[in-house]
Coordinates of C-alpha atoms in Angstrom, one line a residue:
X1 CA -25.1 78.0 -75.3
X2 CA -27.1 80.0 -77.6
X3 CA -30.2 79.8 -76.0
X4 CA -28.2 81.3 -72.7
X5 CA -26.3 84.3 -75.2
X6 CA -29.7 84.9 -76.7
X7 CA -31.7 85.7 -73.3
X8 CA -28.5 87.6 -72.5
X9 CA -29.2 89.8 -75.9
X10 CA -33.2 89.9 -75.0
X11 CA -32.3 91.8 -71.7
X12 CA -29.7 93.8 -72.9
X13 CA -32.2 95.1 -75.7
X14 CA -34.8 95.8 -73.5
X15 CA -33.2 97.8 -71.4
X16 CA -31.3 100.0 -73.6
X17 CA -32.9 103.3 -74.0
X18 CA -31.8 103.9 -77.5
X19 CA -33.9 99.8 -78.1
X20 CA -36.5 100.2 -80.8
X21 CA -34.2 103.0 -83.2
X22 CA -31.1 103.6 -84.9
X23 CA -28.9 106.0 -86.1
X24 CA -30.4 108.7 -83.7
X25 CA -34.4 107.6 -84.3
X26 CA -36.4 108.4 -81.3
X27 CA -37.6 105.4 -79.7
X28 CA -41.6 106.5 -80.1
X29 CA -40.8 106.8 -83.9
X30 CA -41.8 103.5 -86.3
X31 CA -39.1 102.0 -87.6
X32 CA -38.7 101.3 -91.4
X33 CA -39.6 97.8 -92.3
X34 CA -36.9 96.2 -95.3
X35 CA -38.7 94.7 -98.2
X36 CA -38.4 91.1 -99.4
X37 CA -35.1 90.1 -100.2
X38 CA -34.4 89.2 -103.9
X39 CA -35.3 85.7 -104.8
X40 CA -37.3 83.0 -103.3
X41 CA -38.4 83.5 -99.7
X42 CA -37.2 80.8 -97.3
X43 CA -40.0 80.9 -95.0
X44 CA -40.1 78.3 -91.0
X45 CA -43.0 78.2 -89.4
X46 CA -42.7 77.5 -86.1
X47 CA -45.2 76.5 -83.3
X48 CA -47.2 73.8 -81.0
X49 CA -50.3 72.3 -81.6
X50 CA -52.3 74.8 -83.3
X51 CA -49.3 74.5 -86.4
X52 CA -48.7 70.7 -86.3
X53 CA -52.4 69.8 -86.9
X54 CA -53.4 66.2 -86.7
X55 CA -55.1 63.5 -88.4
X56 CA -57.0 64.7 -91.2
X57 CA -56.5 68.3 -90.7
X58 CA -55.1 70.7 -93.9
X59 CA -53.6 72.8 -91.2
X60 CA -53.0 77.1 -91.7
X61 CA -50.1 76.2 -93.1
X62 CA -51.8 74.6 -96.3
X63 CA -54.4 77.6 -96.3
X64 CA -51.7 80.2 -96.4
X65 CA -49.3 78.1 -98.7
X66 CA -52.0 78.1 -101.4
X67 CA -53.0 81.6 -100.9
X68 CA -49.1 82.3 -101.5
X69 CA -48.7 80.1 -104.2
X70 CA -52.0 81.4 -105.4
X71 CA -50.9 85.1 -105.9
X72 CA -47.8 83.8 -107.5
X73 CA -45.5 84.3 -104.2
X74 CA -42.1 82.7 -104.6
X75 CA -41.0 81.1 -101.3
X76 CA -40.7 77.4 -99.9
X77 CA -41.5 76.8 -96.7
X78 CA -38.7 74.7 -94.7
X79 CA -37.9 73.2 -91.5
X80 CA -37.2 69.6 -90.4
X81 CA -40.3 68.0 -90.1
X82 CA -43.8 67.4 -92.2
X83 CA -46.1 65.3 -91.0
X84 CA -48.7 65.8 -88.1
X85 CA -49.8 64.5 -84.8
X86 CA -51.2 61.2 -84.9
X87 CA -54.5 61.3 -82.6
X88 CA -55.1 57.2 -82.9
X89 CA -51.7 56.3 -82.2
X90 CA -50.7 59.9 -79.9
X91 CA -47.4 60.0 -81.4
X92 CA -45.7 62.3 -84.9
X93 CA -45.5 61.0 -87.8
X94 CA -48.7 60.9 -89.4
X95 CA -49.0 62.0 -93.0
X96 CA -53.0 61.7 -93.6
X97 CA -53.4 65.4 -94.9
X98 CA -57.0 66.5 -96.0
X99 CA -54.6 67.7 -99.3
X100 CA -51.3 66.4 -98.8
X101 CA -50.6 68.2 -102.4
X102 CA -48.4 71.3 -100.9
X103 CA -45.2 72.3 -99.4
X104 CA -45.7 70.6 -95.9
X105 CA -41.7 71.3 -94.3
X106 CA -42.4 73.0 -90.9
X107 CA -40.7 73.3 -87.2
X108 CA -43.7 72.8 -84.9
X109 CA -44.4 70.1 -82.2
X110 CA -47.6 69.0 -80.2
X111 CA -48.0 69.9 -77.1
X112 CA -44.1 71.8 -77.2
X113 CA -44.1 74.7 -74.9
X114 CA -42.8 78.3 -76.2
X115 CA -39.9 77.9 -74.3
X116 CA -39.5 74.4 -75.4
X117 CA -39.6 75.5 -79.3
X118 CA -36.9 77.9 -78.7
X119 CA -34.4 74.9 -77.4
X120 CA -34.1 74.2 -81.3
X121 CA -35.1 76.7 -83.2
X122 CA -31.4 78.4 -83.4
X123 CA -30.3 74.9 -84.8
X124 CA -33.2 74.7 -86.7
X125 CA -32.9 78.1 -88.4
X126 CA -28.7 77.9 -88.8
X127 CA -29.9 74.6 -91.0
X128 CA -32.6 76.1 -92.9
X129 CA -31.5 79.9 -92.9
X130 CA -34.7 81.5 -92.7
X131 CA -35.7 84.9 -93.9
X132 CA -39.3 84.9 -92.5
X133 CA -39.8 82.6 -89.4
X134 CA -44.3 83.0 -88.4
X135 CA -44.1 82.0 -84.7
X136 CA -47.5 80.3 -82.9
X137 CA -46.8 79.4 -79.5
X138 CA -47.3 79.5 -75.9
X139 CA -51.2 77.8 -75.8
X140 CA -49.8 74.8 -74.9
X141 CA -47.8 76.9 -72.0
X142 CA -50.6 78.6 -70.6
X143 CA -53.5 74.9 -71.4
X144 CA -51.0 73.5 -68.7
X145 CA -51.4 75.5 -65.9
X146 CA -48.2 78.2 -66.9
X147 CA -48.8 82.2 -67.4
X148 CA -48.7 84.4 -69.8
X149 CA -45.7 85.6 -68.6
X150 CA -44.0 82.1 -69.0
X151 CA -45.3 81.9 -72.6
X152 CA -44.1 85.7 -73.1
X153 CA -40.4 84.8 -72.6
X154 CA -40.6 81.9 -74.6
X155 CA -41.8 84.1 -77.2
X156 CA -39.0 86.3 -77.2
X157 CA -36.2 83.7 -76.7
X158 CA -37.1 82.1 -79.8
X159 CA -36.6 85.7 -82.0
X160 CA -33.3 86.6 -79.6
X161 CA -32.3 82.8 -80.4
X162 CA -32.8 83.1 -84.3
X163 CA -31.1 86.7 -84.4
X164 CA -27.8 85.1 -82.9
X165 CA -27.7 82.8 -86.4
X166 CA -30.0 84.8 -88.5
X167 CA -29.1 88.7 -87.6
X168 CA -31.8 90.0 -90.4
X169 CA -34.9 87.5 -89.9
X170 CA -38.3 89.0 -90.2
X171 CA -40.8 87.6 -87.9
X172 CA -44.2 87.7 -87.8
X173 CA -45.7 86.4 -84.5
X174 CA -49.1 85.6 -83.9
X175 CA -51.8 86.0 -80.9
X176 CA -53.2 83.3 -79.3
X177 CA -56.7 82.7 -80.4
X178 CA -59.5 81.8 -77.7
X179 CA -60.7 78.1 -76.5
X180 CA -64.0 77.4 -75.7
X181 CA -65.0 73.8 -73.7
X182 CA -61.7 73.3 -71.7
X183 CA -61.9 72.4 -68.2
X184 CA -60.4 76.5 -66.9
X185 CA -62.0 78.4 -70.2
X186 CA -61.9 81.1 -67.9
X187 CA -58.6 81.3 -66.6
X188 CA -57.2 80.5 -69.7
X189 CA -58.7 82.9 -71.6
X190 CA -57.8 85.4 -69.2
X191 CA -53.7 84.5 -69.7
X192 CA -54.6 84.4 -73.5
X193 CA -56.0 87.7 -73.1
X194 CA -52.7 89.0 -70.7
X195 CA -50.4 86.9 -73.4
X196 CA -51.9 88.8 -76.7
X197 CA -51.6 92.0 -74.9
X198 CA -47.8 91.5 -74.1
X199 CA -47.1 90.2 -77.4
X200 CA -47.8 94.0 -78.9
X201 CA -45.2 95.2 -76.3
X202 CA -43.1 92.3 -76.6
X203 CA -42.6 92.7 -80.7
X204 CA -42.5 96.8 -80.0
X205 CA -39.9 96.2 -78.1
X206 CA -37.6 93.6 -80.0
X207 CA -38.4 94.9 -83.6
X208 CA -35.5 96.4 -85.0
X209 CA -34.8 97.9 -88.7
X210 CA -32.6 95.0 -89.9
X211 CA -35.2 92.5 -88.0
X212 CA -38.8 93.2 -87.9
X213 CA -41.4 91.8 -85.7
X214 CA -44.8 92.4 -86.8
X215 CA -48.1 90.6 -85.3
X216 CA -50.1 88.6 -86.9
X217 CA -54.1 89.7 -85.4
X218 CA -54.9 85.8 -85.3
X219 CA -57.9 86.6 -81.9
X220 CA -59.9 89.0 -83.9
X221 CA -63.3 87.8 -85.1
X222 CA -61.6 84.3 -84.1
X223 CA -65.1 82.4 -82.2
X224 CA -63.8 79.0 -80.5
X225 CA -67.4 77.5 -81.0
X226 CA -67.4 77.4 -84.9
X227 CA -63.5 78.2 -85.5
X228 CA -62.6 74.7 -83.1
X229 CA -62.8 70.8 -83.7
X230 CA -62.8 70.9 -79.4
X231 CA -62.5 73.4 -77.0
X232 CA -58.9 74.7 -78.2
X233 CA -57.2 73.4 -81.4
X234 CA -59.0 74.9 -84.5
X235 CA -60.7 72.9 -87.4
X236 CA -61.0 73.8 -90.6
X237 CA -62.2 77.4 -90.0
X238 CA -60.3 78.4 -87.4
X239 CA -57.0 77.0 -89.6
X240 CA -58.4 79.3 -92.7
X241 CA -58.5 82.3 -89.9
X242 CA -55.3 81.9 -88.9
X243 CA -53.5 81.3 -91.9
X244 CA -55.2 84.8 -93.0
X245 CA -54.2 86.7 -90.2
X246 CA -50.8 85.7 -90.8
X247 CA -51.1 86.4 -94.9
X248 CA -52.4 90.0 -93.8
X249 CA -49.3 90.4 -91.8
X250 CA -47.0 89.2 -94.6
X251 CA -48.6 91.3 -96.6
X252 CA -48.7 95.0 -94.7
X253 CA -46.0 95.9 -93.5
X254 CA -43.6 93.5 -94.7
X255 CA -44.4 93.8 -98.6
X256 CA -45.0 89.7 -99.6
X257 CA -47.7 89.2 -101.4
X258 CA -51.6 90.2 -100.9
X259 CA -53.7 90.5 -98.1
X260 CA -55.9 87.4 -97.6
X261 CA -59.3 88.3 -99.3
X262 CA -62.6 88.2 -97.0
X263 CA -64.9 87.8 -96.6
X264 CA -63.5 84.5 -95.7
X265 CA -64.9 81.5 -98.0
X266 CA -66.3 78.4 -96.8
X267 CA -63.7 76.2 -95.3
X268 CA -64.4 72.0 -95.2
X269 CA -64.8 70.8 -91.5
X270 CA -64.7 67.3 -90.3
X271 CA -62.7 63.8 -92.0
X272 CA -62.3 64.3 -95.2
X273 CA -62.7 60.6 -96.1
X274 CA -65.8 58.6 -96.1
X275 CA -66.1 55.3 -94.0
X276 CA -67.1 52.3 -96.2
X277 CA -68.9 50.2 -93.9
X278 CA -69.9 46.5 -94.7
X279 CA -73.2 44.9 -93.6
X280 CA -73.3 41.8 -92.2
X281 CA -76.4 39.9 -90.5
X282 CA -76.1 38.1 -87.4
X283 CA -78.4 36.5 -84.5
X284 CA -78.0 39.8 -82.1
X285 CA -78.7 42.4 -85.2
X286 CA -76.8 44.1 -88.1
X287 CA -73.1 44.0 -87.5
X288 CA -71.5 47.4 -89.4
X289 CA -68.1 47.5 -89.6
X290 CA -65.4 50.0 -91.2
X291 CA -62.0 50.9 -90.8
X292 CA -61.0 54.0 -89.0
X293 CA -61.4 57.4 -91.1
X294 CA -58.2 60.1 -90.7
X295 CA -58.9 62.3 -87.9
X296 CA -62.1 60.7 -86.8
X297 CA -62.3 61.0 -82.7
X298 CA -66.3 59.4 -83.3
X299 CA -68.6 57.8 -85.6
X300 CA -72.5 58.1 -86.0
X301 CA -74.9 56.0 -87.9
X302 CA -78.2 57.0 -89.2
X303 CA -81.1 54.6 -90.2
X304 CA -84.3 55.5 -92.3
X305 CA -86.9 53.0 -93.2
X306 CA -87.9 53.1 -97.0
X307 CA -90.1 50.6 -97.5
X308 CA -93.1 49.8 -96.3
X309 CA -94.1 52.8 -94.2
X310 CA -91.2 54.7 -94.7
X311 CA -89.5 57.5 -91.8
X312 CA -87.4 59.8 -91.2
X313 CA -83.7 59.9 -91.1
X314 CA -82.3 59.3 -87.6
X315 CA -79.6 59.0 -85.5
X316 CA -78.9 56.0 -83.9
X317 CA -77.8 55.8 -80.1
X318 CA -75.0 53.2 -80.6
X319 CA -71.9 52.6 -79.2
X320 CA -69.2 52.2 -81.3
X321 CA -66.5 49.6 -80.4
X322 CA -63.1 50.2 -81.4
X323 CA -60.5 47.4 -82.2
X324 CA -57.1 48.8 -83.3
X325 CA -58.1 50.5 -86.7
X326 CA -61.6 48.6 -87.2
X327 CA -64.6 49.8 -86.0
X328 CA -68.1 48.6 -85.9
X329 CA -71.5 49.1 -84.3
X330 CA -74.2 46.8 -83.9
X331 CA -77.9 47.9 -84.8
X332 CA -80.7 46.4 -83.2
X333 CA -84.7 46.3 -83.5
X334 CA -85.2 46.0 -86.8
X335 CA -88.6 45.0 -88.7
X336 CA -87.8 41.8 -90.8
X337 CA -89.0 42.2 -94.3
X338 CA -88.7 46.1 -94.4
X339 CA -86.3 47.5 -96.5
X340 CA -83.8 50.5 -94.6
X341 CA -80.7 52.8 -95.4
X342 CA -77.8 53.0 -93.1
X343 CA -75.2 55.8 -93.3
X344 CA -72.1 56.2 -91.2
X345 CA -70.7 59.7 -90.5
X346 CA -67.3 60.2 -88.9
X347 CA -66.8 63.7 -86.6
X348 CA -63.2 65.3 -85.1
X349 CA -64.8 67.0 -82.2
X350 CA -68.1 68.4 -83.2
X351 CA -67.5 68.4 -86.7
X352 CA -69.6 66.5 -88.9
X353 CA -67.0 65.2 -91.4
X354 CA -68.0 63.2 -95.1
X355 CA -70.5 60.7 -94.9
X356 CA -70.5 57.3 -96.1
X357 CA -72.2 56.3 -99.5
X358 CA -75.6 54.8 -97.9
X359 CA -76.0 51.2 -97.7
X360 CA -79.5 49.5 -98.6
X361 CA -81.0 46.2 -97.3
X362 CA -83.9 44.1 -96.6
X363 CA -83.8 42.9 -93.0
X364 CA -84.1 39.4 -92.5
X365 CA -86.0 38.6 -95.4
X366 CA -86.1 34.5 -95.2
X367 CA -90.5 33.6 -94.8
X368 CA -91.4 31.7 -91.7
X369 CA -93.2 28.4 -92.2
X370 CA -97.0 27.9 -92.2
X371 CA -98.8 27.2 -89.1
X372 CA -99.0 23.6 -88.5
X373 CA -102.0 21.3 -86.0
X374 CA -104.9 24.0 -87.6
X375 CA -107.6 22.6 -85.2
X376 CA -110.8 23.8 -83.9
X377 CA -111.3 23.6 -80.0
X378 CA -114.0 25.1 -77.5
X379 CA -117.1 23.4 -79.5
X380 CA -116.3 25.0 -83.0
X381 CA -116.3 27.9 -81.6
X382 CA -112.2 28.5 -81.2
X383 CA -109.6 27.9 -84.0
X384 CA -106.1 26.5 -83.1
X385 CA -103.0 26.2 -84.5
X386 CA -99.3 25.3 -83.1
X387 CA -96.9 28.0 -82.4
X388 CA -94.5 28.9 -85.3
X389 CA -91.2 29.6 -83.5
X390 CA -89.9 32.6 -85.6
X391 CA -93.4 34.5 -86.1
X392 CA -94.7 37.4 -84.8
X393 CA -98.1 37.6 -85.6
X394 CA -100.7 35.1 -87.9
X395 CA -103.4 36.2 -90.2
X396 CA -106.9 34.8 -91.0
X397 CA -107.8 34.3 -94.6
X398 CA -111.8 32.6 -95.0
X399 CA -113.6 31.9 -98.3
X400 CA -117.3 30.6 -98.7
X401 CA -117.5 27.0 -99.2
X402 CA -119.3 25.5 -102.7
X403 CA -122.6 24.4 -101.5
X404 CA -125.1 22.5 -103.7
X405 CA -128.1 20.7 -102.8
X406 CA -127.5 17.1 -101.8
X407 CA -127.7 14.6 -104.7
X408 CA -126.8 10.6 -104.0
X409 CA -125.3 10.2 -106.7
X410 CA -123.1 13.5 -107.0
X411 CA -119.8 12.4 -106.7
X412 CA -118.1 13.3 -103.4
X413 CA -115.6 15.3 -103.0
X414 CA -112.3 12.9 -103.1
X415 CA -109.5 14.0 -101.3
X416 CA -108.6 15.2 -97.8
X417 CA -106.4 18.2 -98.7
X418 CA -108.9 19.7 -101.1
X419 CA -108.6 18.7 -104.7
X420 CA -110.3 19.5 -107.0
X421 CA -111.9 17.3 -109.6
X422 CA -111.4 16.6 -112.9
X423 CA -114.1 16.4 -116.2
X424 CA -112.1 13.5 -117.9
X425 CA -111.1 11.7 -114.9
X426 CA -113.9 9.3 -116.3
X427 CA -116.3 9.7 -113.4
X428 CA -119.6 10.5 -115.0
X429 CA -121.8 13.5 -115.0
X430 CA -125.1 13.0 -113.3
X431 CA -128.0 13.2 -116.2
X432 CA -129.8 16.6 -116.2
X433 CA -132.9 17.2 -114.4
X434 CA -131.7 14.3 -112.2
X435 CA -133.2 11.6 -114.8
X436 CA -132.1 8.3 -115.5
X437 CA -129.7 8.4 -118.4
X438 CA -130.8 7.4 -121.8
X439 CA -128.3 5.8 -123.0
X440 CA -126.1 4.0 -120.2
X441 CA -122.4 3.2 -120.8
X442 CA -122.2 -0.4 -120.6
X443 CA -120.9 -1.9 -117.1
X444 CA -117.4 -1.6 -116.6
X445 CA -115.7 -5.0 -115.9
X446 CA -114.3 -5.4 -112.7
X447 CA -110.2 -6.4 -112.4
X448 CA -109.3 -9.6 -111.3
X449 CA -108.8 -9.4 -107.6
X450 CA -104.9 -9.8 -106.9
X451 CA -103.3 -10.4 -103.4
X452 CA -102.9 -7.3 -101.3
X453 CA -101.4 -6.2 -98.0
X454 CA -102.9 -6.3 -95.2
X455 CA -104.9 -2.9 -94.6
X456 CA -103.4 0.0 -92.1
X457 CA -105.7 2.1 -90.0
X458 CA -108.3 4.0 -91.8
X459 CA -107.6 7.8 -93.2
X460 CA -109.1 10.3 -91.4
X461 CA -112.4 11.1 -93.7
X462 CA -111.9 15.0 -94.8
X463 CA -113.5 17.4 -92.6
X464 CA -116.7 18.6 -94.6
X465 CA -119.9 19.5 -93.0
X466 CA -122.6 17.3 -93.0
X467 CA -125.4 17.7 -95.2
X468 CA -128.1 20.0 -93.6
X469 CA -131.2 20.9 -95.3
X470 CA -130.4 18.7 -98.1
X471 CA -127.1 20.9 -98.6
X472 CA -123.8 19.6 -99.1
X473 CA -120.9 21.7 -98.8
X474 CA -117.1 21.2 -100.3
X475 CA -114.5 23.6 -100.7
X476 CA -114.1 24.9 -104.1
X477 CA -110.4 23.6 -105.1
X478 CA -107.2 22.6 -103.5
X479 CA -105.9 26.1 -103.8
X480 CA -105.3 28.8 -101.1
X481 CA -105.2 32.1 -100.8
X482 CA -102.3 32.9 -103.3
X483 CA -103.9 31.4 -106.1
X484 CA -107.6 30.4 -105.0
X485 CA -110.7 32.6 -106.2
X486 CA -113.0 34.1 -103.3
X487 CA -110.3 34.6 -100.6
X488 CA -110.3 37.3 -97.8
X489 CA -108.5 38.3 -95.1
X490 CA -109.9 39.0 -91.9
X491 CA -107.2 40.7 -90.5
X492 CA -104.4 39.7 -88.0
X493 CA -104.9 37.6 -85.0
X494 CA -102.1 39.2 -82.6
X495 CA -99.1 36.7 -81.8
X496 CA -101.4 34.1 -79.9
X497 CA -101.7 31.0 -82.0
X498 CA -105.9 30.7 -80.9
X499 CA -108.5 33.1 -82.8
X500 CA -111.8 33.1 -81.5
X501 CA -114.5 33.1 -85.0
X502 CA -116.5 35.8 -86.1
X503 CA -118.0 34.1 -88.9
X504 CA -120.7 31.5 -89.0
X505 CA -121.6 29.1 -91.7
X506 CA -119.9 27.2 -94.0
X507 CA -116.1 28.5 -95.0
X508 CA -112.7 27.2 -95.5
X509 CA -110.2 29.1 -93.0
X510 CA -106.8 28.8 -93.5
X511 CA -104.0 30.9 -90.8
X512 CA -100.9 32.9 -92.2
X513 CA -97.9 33.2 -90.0
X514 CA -95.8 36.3 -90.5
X515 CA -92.2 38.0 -89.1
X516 CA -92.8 41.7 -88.9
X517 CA -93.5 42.8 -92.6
X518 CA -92.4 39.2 -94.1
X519 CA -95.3 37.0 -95.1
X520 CA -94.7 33.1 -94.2
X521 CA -96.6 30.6 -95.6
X522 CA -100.3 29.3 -95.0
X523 CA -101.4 26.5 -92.9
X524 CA -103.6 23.6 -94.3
X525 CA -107.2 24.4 -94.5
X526 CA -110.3 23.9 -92.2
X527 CA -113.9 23.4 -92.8
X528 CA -116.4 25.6 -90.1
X529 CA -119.9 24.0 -89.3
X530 CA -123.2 25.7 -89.9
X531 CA -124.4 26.4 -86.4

């Protein structure tokens, strides 16, 4: 019924010719615009989309709350609602401000059409009694296929609506600011251009001395590609810009508190809260997994290798996989034994928001075992080994054997695997010069014999060249590369397990098996023949 009287009002208004003064004004004349009332200002904000916010956002209405509460304004913003549009769940109630720490009482509604807002706003304003109401509406009219027009008279039924219950409301009503990346940018912006426009006539023609409607420049300097989070609903800039405009109308002509300094200061973009991923290895990769940030429409992690060879930071091309408020992404290709940093950064739109503290690992850093079967093949010309399953290449590590001229009664060299012998084990020391010792030990007794079992198969004799030239050749101690004297690589072998051999003579080769930058352990070790 009010809604009906108050459209009633709008045309009677507009078509008076005394509309726009009083008490014998011209109508070309300005009217005078009333001060503040005495006391705190009781101020509704009322709009669709670009007012609500949504999940994450501080909204214009925390940017002009805390310029007003900055500059000492009394007032309290009211109205029936305060929370925001939830864009995981796309439903109200959603209460994850950037700053939650302000007065957050509003009367605005995603996706609500102008005309749609004015269906409550006399009941709204009859609760709350008003004495500024800052109207933003009629994008969402105009993003759904309506017309300026259509968004016009929703416009002005929501001040003819107020005015029944509120006779001496000041307004201040704002333009529509431009979108950038919508399916119809251009006929949209042409409506937005018709509806801002008409919104100058529109106030000129409603304003009256008791009831003022002023506009609130919210287009100008307003750049949809760095003032929105997507192609229409502003981010952190665009919210500062707006909640200025509508300061600067506050402010001149309608007396409350100062204009809204510029240039403009820096205004935070993007989720305001960091993701705390957790790493966790698996068989397919790195699993990272997080929780859902506030306001976070995607996610993007970046890897950088620090050590060994380390690179640049980059983004990875992962998908992100979304399970109610969990979120994860797996990372493939990494280089076991290198050491990397992770980072996951959440975005609303375009906007980069806070990044995750980064995470540090070493990838798979468990050694693979040492080549087993070290063998030579092809004549001694070929050395062999079995396949280790987990490694990606194998190394060659050779020393020179120790090579003395051949002596009967040297001791031989008494083990397979390579040990080395000891002064004191009792065996003695040949006399010098290879003479007959002067003064001989006296004969060892032998032990009684005692029953034995019978005998297995004979050990395979160690693997040491025969003597050539009246040289015999051993290798120097039972220890390899990581702890053995004379040692040197020759460099990897590829991820064949056969390496044909560039060195001739007498050495002791041993093979290293490796995963990427992790070093596995050595095989046993093989005598080569002099040619």
């Amino acid at each position: 019924m009010l809604s009906a009287m108050a459209v009633t009002l709008l045309f009677i208004q507009a078509a008076s010719p005394g509309f726009g003064g009083s008490d014998g004004e011209s109508v070309g004349e300005p009217l005078p615009v009333p001060g503040p009332p005495s006391g705190e200002l009781r101020m509704m904000i009322v709009g669709d989309a670009l007012t609500q916010g949504s999940s994450g956002d501080h909204t214009w209405r925390y940017h002009l709350w805390r310029h007003l509460n900055e500059n000492r304004v009394e007032f309290d913003f009211v109205g029936p609602y305060d929370d925001m549009y939830d864009l995981e769940e796309e439903g109200f109630g959603d209460e994850t401000y950037a700053d939650p720490a302000f007065d957050r009482d509003h009367a605005a509604r995603w996706g609500h059409s102008a005309g749609e807002l004015s269906d409550e706003v006399s009941r709204q304003a009859a609760e709350h009694e008003p004495h500024y109401l800052l109207l933003l509406a009629g994008l969402e009219d105009i993003m759904a296929g309506g017309s300026a027009d259509h968004a016009l008279a929703g416009v002005g039924e929501t001040v003819s609506t107020v005015r029944v219950v509120r006779g001496e409301t000041r307004f201040v009503v704002g333009e529509l600011p431009p979108v950038e990346g919508t399916p119809d940018d251009d006929r949209i912006n042409s409506e937005i251009a018709r509806f801002n426009m008409g919104v100058v006539d529109l106030a000129g023609r409603l304003t009256s001395a008791a009831s003022p409607v002023v506009i609130a420049r919210v287009a100008d300097g307003y750049a949809p590609a760095h003032d929105n989070w997507d192609g229409a609903y502003p981010n952190g800039r665009g919210q500062l810009r707006i909640a200025a405009a509508f300061a600067d109308a506050l402010s001149n002509p309608l007396g409350v508190g100062p204009a809204h300094p510029r240039p403009l200061p820096d205004a935070e973009v993007g989720p305001r809260v960091a993701p705390e991923p957790e790493p966790e290895e698996t068989g397919e990769g790195l699993l990272l997994a997080w929780e859902t940030v506030p306001g976070a429409t995607d996610y993007r992690v970046t890897q950088r290798r620090v050590t060994p060879d380390p690179d640049e930071e980059t983004v990875l091309p992962l998908e992100v996989v979304s399970d109610g408020r969990d979120r994860s992404a797996l990372v493939e290709g990494l280089f076991s034994g290198a050491r990397y940093e992770f980072t996951v950064i959440p975005f609303k739109g375009g906007d980069a928001g806070v990044a995750s503290e980064p995470i540090q690992l070493v990838w798979s850093d468990d050694p693979p075992p040492g080549p087993t079967g070290i063998r030579l093949e092809d004549d001694g010309t070929t050395l062999a080994w079995d396949r280790v399953d987990d490694a990606t290449h194998y190394e060659v590590w050779v020393r020179p054997l120790d090579c003395v001229i051949a002596d009967d009664r040297r001791p031989p060299y008494d083990t397979v695997d390579g040990g080395s012998r000891d002064p004191d084990d009792g065996v003695p020391e040949p006399p010098p010069g290879g003479g007959r010792d002067p003064d001989p030990s006296p004969p060892v007794p032998e032990p009684p014999p005692t029953s034995r079992p019978e005998p297995g198969p004979e050990p395979t004799p160690p693997t040491v060249p025969p003597a050539s030239d009246g040289v015999l050749c051993e290798r120097r101690d039972a220890r390899g590369p990581e702890h053995g004297d004379g040692w040197r690589t020759l460099g990897t072998t590829g991820e064949g397990p056969r390496w044909s051999l560039t060195v001739s003579g007498d050495y002791e080769v041993v093979v290293r098996s490796y995963r990427d930058y992790v070093e596995g352990g050595f095989s046993d070790s093989i005598l080569t023949t002099r040619p």
